[in-house]
Amino acid sequence: MAMLWKFMRVAKYSKATLPPKVKVRGIPTSSRHSSSKSAPSDCSASTHSSNTLELLGKAYPQDDYSNVTEKILSKVGKNLHNRKHHPLWLLKEQVKDHFYKQYTGRRGTPLFSVYDGLSPVVTVQQNFDSLLIPQNHPSRRKEDNYYLNREHMLRAHTSAHQWDLIHSGLNAFLAVGDVYRRDTIDSSHYPVFHQMEGVRLFSCHELFSTVKDSEGLRLFEQGHRTAHKQECHTMEAVRLVEFNLKQVLTKLMTHLFGDGLQVRWVDCYFPFTHPSFEMEINFQGEWMEVLGCGVMEQQLVNSAGAQDKIGWAFGLGLERLAMILYHIPDIRLFWSEDERFLKQFIVPHIWQRIKFQPLSRYPPVINDISFWLPSETYSKNDFYDLARSVGGDLIEEVVLLDEFTHPKTRKVSHCYRIVYRHPERTLTQDEVQRLHHAIEESAVRDLGVEGRF
């Protein structure tokens, strides 16, 4: 659902669904069906000049906010979640199948629409403003996002489509797609990953229809905001929405991981849901956070044109769930073209149990790098992004080992440990040294650091 506040990385079938070819911010979609048209991965991005970037058939002028690297641009349009028999596709299809069968209308039609082909290029207004994220919120920083320019960016979460889909008349939907964030480098973090967003809105009749003696119960009041409700919601409405949300998600996780799964909820904070929760599951003796969710901010719902409804939203990370479900140890493997990896997920039906068989574990090559920081504006994510751009997926992990401030000059030095490992063969020290030297040169040239090599 959101960014620095741990937004990880769900709603009755709408009477006013999207008609065929309705445009959601200029993107054609289809009613109640999964929109799976993937942008072509070949030549998806090009630079016509130093000031213009063409991506997915559109040109974007670059400015002082532009910070998307060629490495990241090469991932746009890959759409792993729509690649048949890919583990992310399998997981997406399992979730879809569960929602289609578990939540149906009077005529047996699915309550939830699914949109998995929406463009990853969104406006800053879609990604932040429509979700009521304050202008000064740290999640907007260049250090944590990939901006095409000041007005456009690669979406940082699938929540960027919430407002548009609600405004188009949908009351229940799932939105799936690739999202982009500048982040640390280790086995569970990657600058491109995949999310599924879920939203459901309720009218007064829908929410209270199963409650005995519901006459007089209301969705809204002129009250006060507390830790448990928004000022415009009645406590009865919030409790029912919260109960429905937790029930939906618990059923989903039990369906994915099996009976006996332990679930617990942790209070947290997302700007566009209140109250907010993180869901943690206990799988094979270990507690793991798998998603964030909450009661939608009514101001967001109202601005999208659904003033008479109340709702919930959730956001889950597909890689996180797939790593747990299939026992995949390294997030880089999702981008592998190695047949030894991919063929393990070619199965006759989406619900077949799979336990990933590890590829040969090649030894790591470890090198350290130290340098003086150029200024207070330096961010660790700047170096992480540079290391990924130069080293690509040969870099397994980057760890800040030491931070030192000179007692006289007050200059700050960082020492990072870089772990290199090829997923398919053994790396030689010579080729790693060449790569490591290239990272040193790039850090000096592009980040302005003073090397201590």
XYZ file of N, CA and C in Angstrom, residues 198-439:
726
model
N -6.036 -4.362 -3.247
C -7.429 -4.763 -3.154
C -8.256 -3.674 -2.500
N -9.431 -3.403 -3.047
C -10.332 -2.379 -2.499
C -11.757 -2.913 -2.527
N -12.500 -2.645 -1.441
C -13.928 -2.925 -1.448
C -14.677 -1.810 -0.732
N -15.740 -1.333 -1.375
C -16.602 -0.298 -0.803
C -17.977 -0.895 -0.491
N -18.596 -0.384 0.589
C -19.905 -0.867 1.025
C -20.887 0.299 1.115
N -22.110 0.059 0.651
C -23.206 0.974 0.957
C -23.732 0.630 2.346
N -24.598 1.474 2.878
C -25.173 1.219 4.202
C -25.916 -0.116 4.213
N -26.693 -0.377 3.163
C -27.464 -1.616 3.097
C -26.535 -2.826 3.036
N -25.489 -2.747 2.211
C -24.577 -3.883 2.056
C -23.852 -4.213 3.355
N -23.431 -3.184 4.073
C -22.639 -3.417 5.279
C -23.482 -3.977 6.415
N -24.706 -3.482 6.558
C -25.532 -3.869 7.705
C -26.565 -4.941 7.382
N -26.528 -5.500 6.166
C -27.591 -6.432 5.743
C -27.613 -7.710 6.575
N -26.490 -8.106 7.141
C -26.441 -9.351 7.916
C -26.560 -9.113 9.418
N -26.795 -7.875 9.818
C -26.873 -7.534 11.236
C -28.325 -7.535 11.687
N -28.629 -8.259 12.754
C -29.984 -8.246 13.294
C -30.273 -6.894 13.938
N -31.509 -6.471 13.818
C -31.937 -5.195 14.405
C -31.009 -4.069 13.952
N -30.771 -4.009 12.621
C -29.855 -3.006 12.083
C -30.525 -1.664 11.817
N -31.834 -1.576 12.050
C -32.523 -0.311 11.822
C -31.929 0.768 12.726
N -31.595 1.869 12.135
C -31.004 2.966 12.903
C -29.489 3.008 12.839
N -28.848 1.919 12.367
C -27.395 1.931 12.220
C -26.999 2.783 11.011
N -25.955 3.545 11.156
C -25.526 4.463 10.103
C -24.033 4.282 9.810
N -23.643 4.730 8.605
C -22.225 4.713 8.249
C -21.488 5.919 8.804
N -22.174 7.064 8.850
C -21.480 8.319 9.138
C -22.091 9.068 10.315
N -21.239 9.882 10.923
C -21.664 10.760 12.011
C -20.719 11.951 12.067
N -21.060 12.925 12.857
C -20.175 14.054 13.133
C -19.510 13.792 14.473
N -18.442 13.022 14.446
C -17.803 12.626 15.691
C -16.380 13.121 15.800
N -15.543 12.340 16.450
C -14.146 12.709 16.671
C -13.250 11.569 16.216
N -12.090 11.935 15.650
C -11.105 10.932 15.240
C -10.388 10.381 16.463
N -10.329 9.063 16.526
C -9.609 8.392 17.606
C -8.641 7.390 16.991
N -7.950 6.645 17.818
C -7.050 5.621 17.311
C -7.801 4.489 16.624
N -9.127 4.419 16.830
C -9.919 3.301 16.325
C -10.864 3.673 15.192
N -11.046 4.959 14.871
C -11.995 5.353 13.836
C -11.714 6.760 13.338
N -12.233 7.034 12.157
C -12.209 8.400 11.622
C -13.379 9.189 12.192
N -13.256 10.513 12.173
C -14.278 11.358 12.789
C -15.634 11.250 12.105
N -15.640 10.892 10.796
C -16.901 10.844 10.056
C -17.558 9.471 10.097
N -16.883 8.463 10.642
C -17.430 7.108 10.679
C -18.042 6.784 12.031
N -19.121 6.016 12.004
C -19.645 5.487 13.260
C -18.787 4.292 13.676
N -18.742 4.036 14.964
C -17.941 2.922 15.453
C -18.480 1.592 14.932
N -19.825 1.481 14.825
C -20.420 0.241 14.329
C -19.950 -0.051 12.903
N -19.915 0.987 12.052
C -19.503 0.800 10.665
C -18.032 0.389 10.578
N -17.190 1.057 11.355
C -15.759 0.747 11.320
C -15.505 -0.688 11.781
N -16.179 -1.100 12.852
C -15.973 -2.453 13.357
C -16.362 -3.505 12.331
N -17.476 -3.280 11.621
C -17.910 -4.240 10.614
C -16.964 -4.272 9.419
N -16.496 -3.085 8.967
C -15.551 -3.035 7.848
C -14.246 -3.723 8.233
N -13.774 -3.428 9.436
C -12.531 -4.035 9.920
C -12.673 -5.553 10.031
N -13.807 -6.017 10.550
C -14.046 -7.453 10.686
C -14.058 -8.124 9.318
N -14.751 -7.501 8.343
C -14.829 -8.076 7.003
C -13.453 -8.151 6.358
N -12.660 -7.084 6.500
C -11.322 -7.050 5.928
C -10.438 -8.159 6.492
N -10.405 -8.282 7.806
C -9.557 -9.293 8.426
C -10.030 -10.702 8.080
N -11.347 -10.873 7.962
C -11.881 -12.177 7.587
C -11.472 -12.541 6.162
N -11.564 -11.574 5.244
C -11.184 -11.807 3.846
C -9.713 -12.199 3.740
N -8.855 -11.470 4.434
C -7.422 -11.718 4.334
C -7.014 -13.017 5.034
N -7.646 -13.305 6.155
C -7.339 -14.560 6.847
C -7.721 -15.753 5.982
N -8.882 -15.679 5.325
C -9.305 -16.752 4.413
C -8.324 -16.909 3.263
N -7.846 -15.779 2.736
C -6.903 -15.831 1.621
C -5.601 -16.515 2.037
N -5.045 -16.107 3.171
C -3.778 -16.685 3.605
C -3.924 -18.173 3.947
N -5.041 -18.521 4.571
C -5.281 -19.934 4.878
C -5.407 -20.745 3.603
N -6.042 -20.158 2.588
C -6.199 -20.845 1.312
C -4.849 -21.048 0.628
N -3.950 -20.065 0.757
C -2.638 -20.162 0.121
C -1.706 -21.108 0.866
N -1.708 -21.014 2.201
C -0.700 -21.713 2.988
C -1.223 -22.936 3.734
N -2.543 -23.120 3.774
C -3.097 -24.309 4.404
C -3.680 -24.049 5.782
N -4.474 -24.996 6.241
C -5.097 -24.890 7.559
C -4.037 -24.918 8.656
N -4.394 -24.354 9.786
C -3.458 -24.322 10.904
C -2.538 -23.124 10.883
N -2.642 -22.275 9.859
C -1.805 -21.087 9.774
C -2.175 -20.106 10.884
N -1.175 -19.602 11.595
C -1.400 -18.603 12.635
C -1.302 -17.207 12.038
N -2.246 -16.350 12.412
C -2.292 -14.978 11.906
C -2.345 -14.016 13.078
N -1.616 -12.916 12.986
C -1.743 -11.859 13.988
C -1.716 -10.509 13.287
N -2.311 -9.518 13.953
C -2.449 -8.177 13.387
C -1.680 -7.179 14.245
N -0.977 -6.278 13.586
C -0.172 -5.269 14.276
C -0.647 -3.898 13.831
N -0.962 -3.028 14.787
C -1.372 -1.661 14.455
C -0.219 -0.920 13.797
N -0.525 -0.116 12.769
C 0.513 0.671 12.109
C -0.124 1.936 11.554
N 0.605 2.621 10.657
C 0.095 3.883 10.111
C 0.334 3.948 8.616
N -0.743 4.112 7.848
C -0.679 4.455 6.437
C -1.462 5.751 6.258
N -0.984 6.711 5.471
C -1.690 7.991 5.320
C -3.102 7.861 4.766
N -3.366 6.833 3.930
C -4.670 6.793 3.274
C -5.571 5.679 3.784
N -5.238 5.095 4.941
C -6.156 4.191 5.629
C -6.084 4.453 7.126
N -7.232 4.349 7.798
C -7.270 4.529 9.254
C -8.551 3.914 9.803
N -8.452 2.998 10.770
C -7.216 2.461 11.345
C -6.474 1.558 10.357
N -5.161 1.377 10.600
C -4.312 0.604 9.701
C -3.699 -0.578 10.440
N -3.443 -1.648 9.675
C -2.893 -2.870 10.269
C -1.875 -3.494 9.332
N -0.938 -4.199 9.919
C -0.081 -5.099 9.164
C -0.462 -6.523 9.546
N -0.465 -7.391 8.554
C -0.779 -8.792 8.804
C 0.517 -9.586 8.851
N 0.671 -10.380 9.890
C 1.813 -11.267 10.009
C 1.309 -12.702 10.107
N 2.026 -13.619 9.465
C 1.654 -15.033 9.519
C 2.807 -15.837 10.102
N 2.457 -16.920 10.749
C 3.467 -17.833 11.269
C 3.491 -19.045 10.362
N 4.567 -19.117 9.556
C 4.709 -20.212 8.599
C 5.981 -20.978 8.927
N 5.814 -22.237 9.263
C 6.931 -23.108 9.621
C 7.753 -22.528 10.765
N 7.035 -21.976 11.766
C 7.681 -21.526 12.996
C 8.255 -20.134 12.966
N 8.066 -19.407 11.875
C 8.633 -18.062 11.777
C 7.531 -17.052 11.450
N 7.501 -15.940 12.218
C 6.529 -14.884 11.964
C 7.046 -13.971 10.865
N 6.189 -13.687 9.869
C 6.588 -12.856 8.745
C 5.478 -11.881 8.394
N 5.843 -10.634 8.146
C 4.896 -9.620 7.671
C 4.611 -9.874 6.199
N 3.331 -9.905 5.836
C 2.989 -10.219 4.448
C 2.176 -9.127 3.757
N 1.493 -8.253 4.502
C 0.721 -7.204 3.832
C 0.307 -6.122 4.809
N -0.148 -5.005 4.253
C -0.696 -3.904 5.033
C -2.106 -3.603 4.578
N -2.954 -3.137 5.491
C -4.353 -2.920 5.140
C -4.992 -1.952 6.124
N -6.225 -1.562 5.834
C -6.924 -0.686 6.753
C -8.235 -0.168 6.180
N -8.947 0.622 6.981
C -10.187 1.279 6.559
C -9.806 2.509 5.748
N -10.353 2.647 4.557
C -9.951 3.736 3.666
C -10.318 5.089 4.249
N -9.443 6.062 4.029
C -9.743 7.431 4.424
C -10.962 7.917 3.650
N -11.971 8.406 4.380
C -13.214 8.800 3.731
C -13.013 9.984 2.796
N -12.050 10.841 3.093
C -11.778 11.980 2.213
C -11.365 11.502 0.822
N -10.590 10.419 0.770
C -10.183 9.834 -0.512
C -11.408 9.263 -1.233
N -12.225 8.500 -0.500
C -13.422 7.892 -1.098
C -14.364 8.976 -1.612
N -14.557 10.021 -0.818
C -15.458 11.109 -1.214
C -14.968 11.818 -2.470
N -13.663 12.107 -2.513
C -13.123 12.853 -3.655
C -13.220 12.056 -4.945
N -13.268 10.719 -4.834
C -13.393 9.864 -6.016
C -14.846 9.661 -6.427
N -15.799 10.253 -5.691
C -17.196 10.214 -6.090
C -18.046 9.146 -5.445
N -17.560 8.558 -4.344
C -18.328 7.500 -3.665
C -18.685 7.949 -2.252
N -19.285 9.131 -2.141
C -19.537 9.755 -0.838
C -20.450 8.951 0.067
N -21.286 8.086 -0.502
C -22.260 7.340 0.295
C -21.755 5.959 0.693
N -20.453 5.718 0.533
C -19.899 4.396 0.818
C -18.708 4.489 1.758
N -18.432 3.368 2.414
C -17.271 3.222 3.289
C -16.532 1.971 2.834
N -15.206 1.933 2.996
C -14.501 0.786 2.445
C -13.177 0.478 3.091
N -12.564 -0.625 2.621
C -11.234 -1.013 3.076
C -10.314 -1.190 1.885
N -9.013 -1.246 2.172
C -8.010 -1.481 1.134
C -6.878 -2.312 1.711
N -6.254 -3.117 0.855
C -5.046 -3.829 1.283
C -4.016 -3.782 0.165
N -2.756 -4.015 0.506
C -1.687 -4.117 -0.474
C -0.734 -5.221 -0.059
N -0.489 -6.158 -0.953
C 0.430 -7.254 -0.626
C 1.520 -7.350 -1.689
N 2.705 -7.783 -1.272
C 3.826 -7.957 -2.175
C 3.876 -9.387 -2.684
N 3.809 -9.557 -4.000
C 3.776 -10.905 -4.556
C 5.086 -11.653 -4.321
N 6.226 -10.958 -4.463
C 7.500 -11.638 -4.222
C 7.593 -12.155 -2.797
N 7.166 -11.330 -1.838
C 7.245 -11.743 -0.438
C 6.462 -13.039 -0.214
N 5.244 -13.098 -0.742
C 4.420 -14.294 -0.570
C 4.985 -15.489 -1.335
N 5.459 -15.236 -2.565
C 5.990 -16.332 -3.370
C 7.262 -16.917 -2.760
N 8.089 -16.080 -2.159
C 9.306 -16.575 -1.524
C 8.964 -17.499 -0.358
N 7.894 -17.146 0.367
C 7.466 -17.989 1.482
C 6.804 -19.260 0.970
N 5.877 -19.096 0.015
C 5.068 -20.219 -0.467
C 5.905 -21.272 -1.186
N 6.875 -20.803 -2.002
C 7.654 -21.739 -2.819
C 9.070 -21.965 -2.282
N 9.415 -21.349 -1.160
C 10.739 -21.507 -0.549
C 11.846 -20.991 -1.481
N 11.618 -19.842 -2.084
C 12.615 -19.215 -2.958
C 13.516 -18.324 -2.108
N 14.816 -18.565 -2.064
C 15.676 -17.875 -1.095
C 16.165 -16.496 -1.516
N 16.120 -16.168 -2.812
C 16.743 -14.934 -3.302
C 15.807 -14.249 -4.275
N 15.494 -12.987 -4.030
C 14.526 -12.266 -4.854
C 15.018 -12.075 -6.281
N 16.333 -12.114 -6.499
C 16.865 -11.959 -7.850
C 16.430 -13.096 -8.765
N 16.130 -14.242 -8.184
C 15.766 -15.407 -8.994
C 14.493 -15.174 -9.813
N 13.628 -14.270 -9.359
C 12.394 -14.023 -10.110
C 12.682 -13.470 -11.500
N 13.867 -12.870 -11.679
C 14.235 -12.301 -12.971
C 15.105 -13.246 -13.786
N 15.334 -14.440 -13.291
C 16.203 -15.393 -13.955
C 15.553 -15.952 -15.218
N 16.398 -16.169 -16.242
C 15.966 -16.853 -17.460
C 16.484 -18.286 -17.481
N 17.079 -18.724 -16.388
C 17.640 -20.069 -16.289
C 16.504 -21.093 -16.296
N 16.567 -22.036 -17.240
C 15.515 -23.038 -17.353
C 15.411 -23.905 -16.093
N 16.529 -24.063 -15.372
C 16.489 -24.848 -14.140
C 15.578 -24.202 -13.108
N 15.440 -22.886 -13.184
C 14.516 -22.180 -12.294
C 13.100 -22.207 -12.864
N 12.951 -21.787 -14.107
C 11.625 -21.595 -14.684
C 10.842 -22.896 -14.835
N 11.517 -23.980 -15.199
C 10.785 -25.217 -15.473
C 10.157 -25.810 -14.218
N 10.624 -25.394 -13.037
C 10.046 -25.912 -11.797
C 8.611 -25.427 -11.593
N 8.209 -24.385 -12.337
C 6.883 -23.800 -12.139
C 5.942 -24.084 -13.307
N 6.362 -24.954 -14.204
C 5.471 -25.405 -15.276
C 4.684 -26.589 -14.730
N 3.480 -26.307 -14.259
C 2.656 -27.308 -13.584
C 1.289 -27.378 -14.258
N 0.589 -28.506 -14.117
C -0.692 -28.683 -14.821
C -1.813 -27.801 -14.299
N -1.756 -27.382 -13.026
C -2.795 -26.493 -12.504
C -2.173 -25.558 -11.476
N -2.781 -24.394 -11.290
C -2.163 -23.329 -10.503
C -2.060 -23.667 -9.025
N -2.868 -24.623 -8.545
C -2.868 -24.928 -7.109
C -1.913 -26.053 -6.744
N -1.168 -26.550 -7.705
C -0.236 -27.630 -7.384
C 0.851 -27.117 -6.444
N 1.118 -27.888 -5.396
C 2.141 -27.503 -4.429
C 3.534 -27.631 -5.050
N 4.354 -26.606 -4.868
C 5.704 -26.587 -5.424
C 6.673 -26.212 -4.315
N 7.760 -26.953 -4.193
C 8.853 -26.558 -3.317
C 10.089 -26.379 -4.182
N 10.536 -25.141 -4.273
C 11.664 -24.819 -5.141
C 12.904 -25.623 -4.763
N 13.515 -26.209 -5.770
C 14.764 -26.935 -5.579
C 15.916 -25.997 -5.928
N 16.746 -25.656 -4.942
C 17.796 -24.653 -5.175
C 18.737 -25.051 -6.304
N 19.170 -24.033 -7.046
C 20.200 -24.243 -8.037
C 21.527 -24.434 -7.304
N 22.547 -24.854 -8.002
C 23.847 -25.019 -7.372
C 24.253 -23.713 -6.695
N 24.692 -23.792 -5.456
C 25.027 -22.607 -4.681
C 26.495 -22.267 -4.907
N 26.731 -21.274 -5.737
C 28.100 -20.882 -6.053
C 28.646 -19.961 -4.961
N 29.958 -20.007 -4.723
C 30.531 -19.227 -3.617
C 30.509 -17.727 -3.905
N 30.372 -16.907 -2.852
C 30.399 -15.456 -3.033
C 31.829 -14.938 -3.145
N 31.962 -13.754 -3.727
C 33.221 -13.014 -3.715
C 32.930 -11.683 -3.033
N 33.697 -11.368 -1.995
C 33.382 -10.214 -1.149
C 34.479 -9.163 -1.259
N 34.097 -7.926 -1.526
C 35.020 -6.792 -1.555
C 34.404 -5.630 -0.802
N 35.238 -4.802 -0.200
C 34.785 -3.611 0.517
C 35.154 -2.354 -0.264
N 34.409 -1.280 -0.007
C 34.683 0.006 -0.621
C 34.458 1.104 0.410
N 35.409 2.042 0.511
C 35.307 3.141 1.475
C 35.494 4.469 0.757
N 34.760 5.483 1.199
C 34.935 6.819 0.611
C 34.373 7.885 1.547
N 34.894 9.119 1.349
C 34.361 10.277 2.066
C 33.121 10.775 1.341
N 32.087 11.090 2.104
C 30.838 11.556 1.504
C 30.996 12.973 0.980
N 30.301 13.298 -0.121
C 30.465 14.620 -0.728
C 29.764 15.745 0.020
N 28.605 15.459 0.611
C 27.835 16.511 1.268
C 26.727 15.888 2.092
N 25.968 16.723 2.777
C 24.858 16.233 3.600
C 23.712 15.702 2.755
N 23.699 16.018 1.463
C 22.594 15.571 0.609
C 22.784 14.128 0.137
N 23.931 13.526 0.425
C 24.192 12.145 0.012
C 23.216 11.198 0.708
N 22.766 10.195 -0.033
C 21.879 9.168 0.512
C 22.458 7.797 0.222
N 22.313 6.869 1.170
C 22.765 5.500 0.943
C 22.133 4.911 -0.307
N 20.868 5.268 -0.573
C 20.196 4.742 -1.754
C 20.852 5.199 -3.048
N 21.563 6.356 -3.005
C 22.315 6.790 -4.183
C 23.383 5.765 -4.533
N 24.088 5.292 -3.503
C 25.142 4.300 -3.766
C 24.546 2.942 -4.129
N 23.474 2.545 -3.451
C 22.833 1.272 -3.784
C 22.383 1.264 -5.248
N 21.802 2.379 -5.690
C 21.318 2.472 -7.059
C 22.479 2.419 -8.045
N 23.580 3.100 -7.709
C 24.757 3.091 -8.575
C 25.348 1.686 -8.655
N 25.452 1.008 -7.511
C 26.013 -0.343 -7.500
C 25.177 -1.281 -8.352
N 23.855 -1.172 -8.276
C 22.981 -2.014 -9.094
C 23.154 -1.694 -10.577
N 23.299 -0.398 -10.891
C 23.432 -0.001 -12.294
C 24.703 -0.568 -12.907
N 25.790 -0.586 -12.137
C 27.069 -1.071 -12.649
C 27.158 -2.598 -12.548
N 26.819 -3.137 -11.384
C 26.996 -4.568 -11.138
C 25.822 -5.430 -11.499
N 24.650 -4.828 -11.663
C 23.466 -5.598 -12.022
C 23.146 -6.674 -11.000
N 22.641 -7.801 -11.477
C 22.212 -8.876 -10.591
C 23.358 -9.760 -10.119
N 24.596 -9.384 -10.461
C 25.746 -10.096 -9.892
C 25.976 -9.675 -8.441
N 25.350 -8.573 -8.034
C 25.495 -8.101 -6.661
C 24.374 -8.695 -5.817
N 24.760 -9.489 -4.850
C 23.786 -10.147 -3.983
C 23.401 -9.266 -2.804
N 24.360 -8.515 -2.272
C 24.077 -7.736 -1.067
C 25.089 -6.599 -0.949
N 24.621 -5.463 -0.440
C 25.491 -4.345 -0.086
C 25.136 -3.935 1.339
N 26.137 -3.918 2.212
C 25.914 -3.618 3.623
C 26.812 -2.460 4.051
N 26.238 -1.473 4.745
C 27.040 -0.398 5.328
C 27.734 -0.943 6.574
N 29.047 -1.157 6.468
C 29.794 -1.754 7.568
C 30.164 -0.749 8.642
N 30.541 0.467 8.209
C 31.100 1.415 9.169
C 30.823 2.838 8.712
N 30.543 3.701 9.672
C 30.370 5.134 9.413
C 31.275 5.890 10.382
N 32.163 6.721 9.822
C 33.178 7.390 10.632
C 33.155 8.885 10.353
N 33.187 9.691 11.415
C 33.265 11.142 11.294
C 34.636 11.609 11.784
N 35.373 12.299 10.918
C 36.710 12.766 11.277
C 36.604 13.810 12.396
N 37.346 13.645 13.468
C 37.196 14.551 14.622
C 37.558 15.999 14.324
N 38.409 16.245 13.339
C 38.823 17.622 13.048
C 38.064 18.216 11.870
N 38.038 17.503 10.757
C 37.395 18.051 9.548
C 35.888 17.859 9.549
N 35.378 16.951 10.396
C 33.957 16.599 10.470
C 33.454 15.942 9.183
N 34.379 15.573 8.312
C 33.984 14.831 7.112
C 33.530 13.425 7.516
N 32.556 12.894 6.772
C 31.985 11.584 7.088
C 32.439 10.565 6.048
N 32.839 9.408 6.538
C 33.256 8.318 5.659
C 32.340 7.119 5.842
N 32.021 6.461 4.726
C 31.247 5.223 4.742
C 32.105 4.082 4.215
N 31.953 2.910 4.805
C 32.572 1.692 4.297
C 31.464 0.676 4.027
N 31.369 0.223 2.784
C 30.349 -0.742 2.383
C 30.996 -2.078 2.033
N 30.347 -3.150 2.373
C 30.753 -4.489 1.943
C 29.831 -4.935 0.813
N 30.422 -5.304 -0.314
C 29.655 -5.745 -1.473
C 29.878 -7.240 -1.664
N 28.781 -7.989 -1.688
C 28.834 -9.429 -1.905
C 28.423 -9.711 -3.344
N 29.359 -10.274 -4.116
C 29.098 -10.633 -5.503
C 28.850 -12.139 -5.575
N 27.814 -12.518 -6.301
C 27.555 -13.954 -6.500
C 26.727 -14.138 -7.764
N 27.211 -14.971 -8.652
C 26.461 -15.295 -9.871
C 25.525 -16.457 -9.552
N 24.252 -16.385 -9.947
C 23.319 -17.474 -9.614
C 23.554 -18.750 -10.412
N 24.367 -18.675 -11.470
C 24.485 -19.827 -12.364
C 25.914 -20.336 -12.555
N 26.920 -19.630 -12.009
C 28.297 -20.093 -12.172
C 29.182 -19.419 -11.120
N 30.419 -19.877 -11.036
C 31.361 -19.307 -10.088
C 32.042 -18.084 -10.692
N 32.042 -16.987 -9.972
C 32.733 -15.775 -10.411
C 34.218 -15.877 -10.081
N 35.046 -15.320 -10.943
C 36.477 -15.257 -10.659
C 36.793 -13.942 -9.969
N 37.878 -13.931 -9.211
C 38.280 -12.717 -8.528
C 38.653 -11.623 -9.530
N 39.225 -12.013 -10.674
C 39.613 -11.024 -11.676
C 38.401 -10.274 -12.222
N 37.335 -11.001 -12.585
C 36.177 -10.314 -13.149
C 35.452 -9.487 -12.090
N 35.477 -9.939 -10.844
C 34.888 -9.157 -9.767
C 35.706 -7.899 -9.520
N 37.033 -8.002 -9.599
C 37.881 -6.835 -9.404
C 37.607 -5.773 -10.464
N 37.426 -6.201 -11.699
C 37.113 -5.240 -12.768
C 35.778 -4.555 -12.492
N 34.803 -5.330 -12.059
C 33.485 -4.777 -11.749
C 33.566 -3.844 -10.547
N 34.302 -4.256 -9.535
C 34.442 -3.444 -8.320
C 35.145 -2.125 -8.638
N 36.166 -2.193 -9.492
C 36.865 -0.970 -9.886
C 35.928 -0.035 -10.646
N 35.062 -0.588 -11.472
C 34.096 0.233 -12.213
C 33.134 0.935 -11.259
N 32.749 0.245 -10.174
C 31.874 0.872 -9.173
C 32.613 2.003 -8.471
